[in-house]
mmCIF file of C-alpha atoms in Angstrom:
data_model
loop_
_atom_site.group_PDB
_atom_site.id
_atom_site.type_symbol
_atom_site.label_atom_id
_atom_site.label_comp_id
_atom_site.label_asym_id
_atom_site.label_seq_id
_atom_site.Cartn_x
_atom_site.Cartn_y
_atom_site.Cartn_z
ATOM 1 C CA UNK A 1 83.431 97.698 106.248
ATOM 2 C CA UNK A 2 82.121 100.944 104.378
ATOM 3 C CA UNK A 3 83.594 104.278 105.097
ATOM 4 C CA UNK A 4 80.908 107.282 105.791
ATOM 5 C CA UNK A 5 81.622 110.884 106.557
ATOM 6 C CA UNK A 6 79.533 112.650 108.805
ATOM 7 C CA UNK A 7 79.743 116.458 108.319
ATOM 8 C CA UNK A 8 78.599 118.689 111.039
ATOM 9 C CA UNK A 9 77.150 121.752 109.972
ATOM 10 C CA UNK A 10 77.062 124.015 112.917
ATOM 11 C CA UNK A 11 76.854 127.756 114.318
ATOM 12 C CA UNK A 12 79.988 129.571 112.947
ATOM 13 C CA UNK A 13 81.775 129.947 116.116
ATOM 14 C CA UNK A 14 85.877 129.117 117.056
ATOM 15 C CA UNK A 15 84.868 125.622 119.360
ATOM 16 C CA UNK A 16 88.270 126.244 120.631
ATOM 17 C CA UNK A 17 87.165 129.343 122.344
ATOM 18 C CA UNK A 18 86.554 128.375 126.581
ATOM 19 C CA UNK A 19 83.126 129.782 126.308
ATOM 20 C CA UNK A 20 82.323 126.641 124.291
ATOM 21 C CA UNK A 21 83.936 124.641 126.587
ATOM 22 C CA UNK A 22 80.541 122.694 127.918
ATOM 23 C CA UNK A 23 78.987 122.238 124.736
ATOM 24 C CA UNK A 24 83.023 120.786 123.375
ATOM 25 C CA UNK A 25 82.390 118.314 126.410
ATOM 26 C CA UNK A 26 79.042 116.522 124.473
ATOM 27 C CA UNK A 27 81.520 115.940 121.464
ATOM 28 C CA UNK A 28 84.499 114.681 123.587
ATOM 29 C CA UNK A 29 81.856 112.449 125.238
ATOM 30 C CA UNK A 30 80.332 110.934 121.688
ATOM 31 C CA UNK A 31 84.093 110.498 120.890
ATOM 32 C CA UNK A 32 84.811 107.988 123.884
ATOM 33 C CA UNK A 33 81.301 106.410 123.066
ATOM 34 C CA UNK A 34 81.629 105.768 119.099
ATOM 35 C CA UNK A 35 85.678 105.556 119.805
ATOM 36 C CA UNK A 36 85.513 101.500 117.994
ATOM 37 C CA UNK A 37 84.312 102.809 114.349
ATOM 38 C CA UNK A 38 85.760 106.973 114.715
ATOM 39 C CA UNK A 39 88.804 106.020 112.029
ATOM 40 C CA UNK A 40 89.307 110.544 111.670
ATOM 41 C CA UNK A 41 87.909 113.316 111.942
ATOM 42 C CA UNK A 42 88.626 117.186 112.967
ATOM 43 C CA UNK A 43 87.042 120.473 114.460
ATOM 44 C CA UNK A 44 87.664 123.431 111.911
ATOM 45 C CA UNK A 45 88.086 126.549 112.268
ATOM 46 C CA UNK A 46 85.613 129.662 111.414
ATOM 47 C CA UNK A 47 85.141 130.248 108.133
ATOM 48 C CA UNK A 48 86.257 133.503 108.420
ATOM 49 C CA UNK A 49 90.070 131.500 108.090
ATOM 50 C CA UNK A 50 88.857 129.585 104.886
ATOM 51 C CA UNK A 51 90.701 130.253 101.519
ATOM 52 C CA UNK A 52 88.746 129.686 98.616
ATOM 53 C CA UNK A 53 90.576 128.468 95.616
ATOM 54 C CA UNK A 54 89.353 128.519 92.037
ATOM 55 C CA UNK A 55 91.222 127.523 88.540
ATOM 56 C CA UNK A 56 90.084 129.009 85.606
ATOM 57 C CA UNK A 57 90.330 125.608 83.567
ATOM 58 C CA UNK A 58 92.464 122.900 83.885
ATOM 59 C CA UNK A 59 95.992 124.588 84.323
ATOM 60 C CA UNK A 60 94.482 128.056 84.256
ATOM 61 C CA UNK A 61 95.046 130.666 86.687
ATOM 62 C CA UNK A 62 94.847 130.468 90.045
ATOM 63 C CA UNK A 63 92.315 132.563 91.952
ATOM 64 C CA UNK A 64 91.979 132.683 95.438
ATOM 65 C CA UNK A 65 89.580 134.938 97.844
ATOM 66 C CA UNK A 66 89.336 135.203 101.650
ATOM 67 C CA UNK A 67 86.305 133.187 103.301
ATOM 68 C CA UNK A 68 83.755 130.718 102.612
ATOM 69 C CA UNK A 69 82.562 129.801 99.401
ATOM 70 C CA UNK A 70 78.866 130.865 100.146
ATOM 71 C CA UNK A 71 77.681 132.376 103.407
ATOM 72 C CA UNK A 72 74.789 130.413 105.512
ATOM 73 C CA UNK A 73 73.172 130.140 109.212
ATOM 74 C CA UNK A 74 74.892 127.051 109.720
ATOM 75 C CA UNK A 75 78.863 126.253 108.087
ATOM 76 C CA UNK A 76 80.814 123.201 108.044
ATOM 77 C CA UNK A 77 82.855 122.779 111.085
ATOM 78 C CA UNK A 78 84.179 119.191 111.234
ATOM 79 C CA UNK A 79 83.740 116.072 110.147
ATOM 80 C CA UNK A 80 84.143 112.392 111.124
ATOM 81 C CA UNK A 81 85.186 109.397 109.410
ATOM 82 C CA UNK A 82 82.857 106.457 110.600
ATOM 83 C CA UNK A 83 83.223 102.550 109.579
ATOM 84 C CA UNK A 84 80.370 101.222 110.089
ATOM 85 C CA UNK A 85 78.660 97.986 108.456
ATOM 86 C CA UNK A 86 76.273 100.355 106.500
ATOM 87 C CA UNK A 87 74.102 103.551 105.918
ATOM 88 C CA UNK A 88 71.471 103.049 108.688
ATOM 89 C CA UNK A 89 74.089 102.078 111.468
ATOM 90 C CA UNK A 90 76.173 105.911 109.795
ATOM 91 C CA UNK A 91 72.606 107.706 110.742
ATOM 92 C CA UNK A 92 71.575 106.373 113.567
ATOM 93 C CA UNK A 93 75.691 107.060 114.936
ATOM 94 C CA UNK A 94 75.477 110.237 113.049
ATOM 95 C CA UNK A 95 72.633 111.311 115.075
ATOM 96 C CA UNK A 96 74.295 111.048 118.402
ATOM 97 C CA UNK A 97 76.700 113.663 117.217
ATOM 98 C CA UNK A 98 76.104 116.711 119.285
ATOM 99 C CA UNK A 99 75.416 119.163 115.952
ATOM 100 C CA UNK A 100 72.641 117.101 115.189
ATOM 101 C CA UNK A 101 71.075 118.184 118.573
ATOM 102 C CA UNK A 102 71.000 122.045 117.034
ATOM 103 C CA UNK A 103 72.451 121.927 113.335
ATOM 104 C CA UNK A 104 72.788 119.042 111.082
ATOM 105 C CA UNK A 105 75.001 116.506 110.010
ATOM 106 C CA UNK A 106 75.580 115.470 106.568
ATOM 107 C CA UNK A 107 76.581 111.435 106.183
ATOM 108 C CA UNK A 108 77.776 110.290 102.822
ATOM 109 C CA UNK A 109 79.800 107.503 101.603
ATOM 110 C CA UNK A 110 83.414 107.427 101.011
ATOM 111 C CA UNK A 111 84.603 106.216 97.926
ATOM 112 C CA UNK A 112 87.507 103.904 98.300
ATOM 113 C CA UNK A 113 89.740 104.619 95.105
ATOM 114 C CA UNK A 114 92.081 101.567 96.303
ATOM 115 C CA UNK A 115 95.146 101.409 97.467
#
């Protein structure tokens, strides 16, 4: 079955903070629910901890700079990894993920370069 990634874009907070603890409770209880097709998937942290890494061409220098690549209302703050049999069953699990309820979350496929 096909891979999907479901990004969570999100409020720009640290979810391991205990004043998030309630709202961290929605997201433990989708990840009991959708437990059979969840094959990874991680919390980050603020993008105030992000490196940003750039190359100036292949084998050029490497540049780095504190923080996100572009600022926004809503950041990337985790992800799953979701097998499901195809795109409509990745939305419609996608949209029980708690940032959906007050962000969004992105759902692509993965490409499977083999093994």
């Amino acid at each position: 079955m096909p891979l999907y990634a479901a990004l969570t874009y999100t409020r720009d907070v640290d979810w391991t903070q205990p004043e998030y603890a309630e709202e961290m409770k929605d997201y433990n209880e989708f990840g009991e629910a959708a437990a059979a097709v969840i094959k990874g998937g991680k919390a980050l942290y603020p993008t105030a901890t992000a490196t940003t890494v750039r190359v100036t061409g292949k084998g050029g220098d490497v540049i780095t700079s504190d923080g996100p690549y572009a600022e926004t209302k809503e950041a990337l703050t985790g992800f799953y990894l979701l097998e499901c049999a195809d795109l409509d069953e990745a939305v419609t699990l996608a949209a029980r993920i708690p940032a959906a309820w007050d962000g969004a979350v992105e759902v692509r496929p993965v490409i499977d370069f083999g093994s």
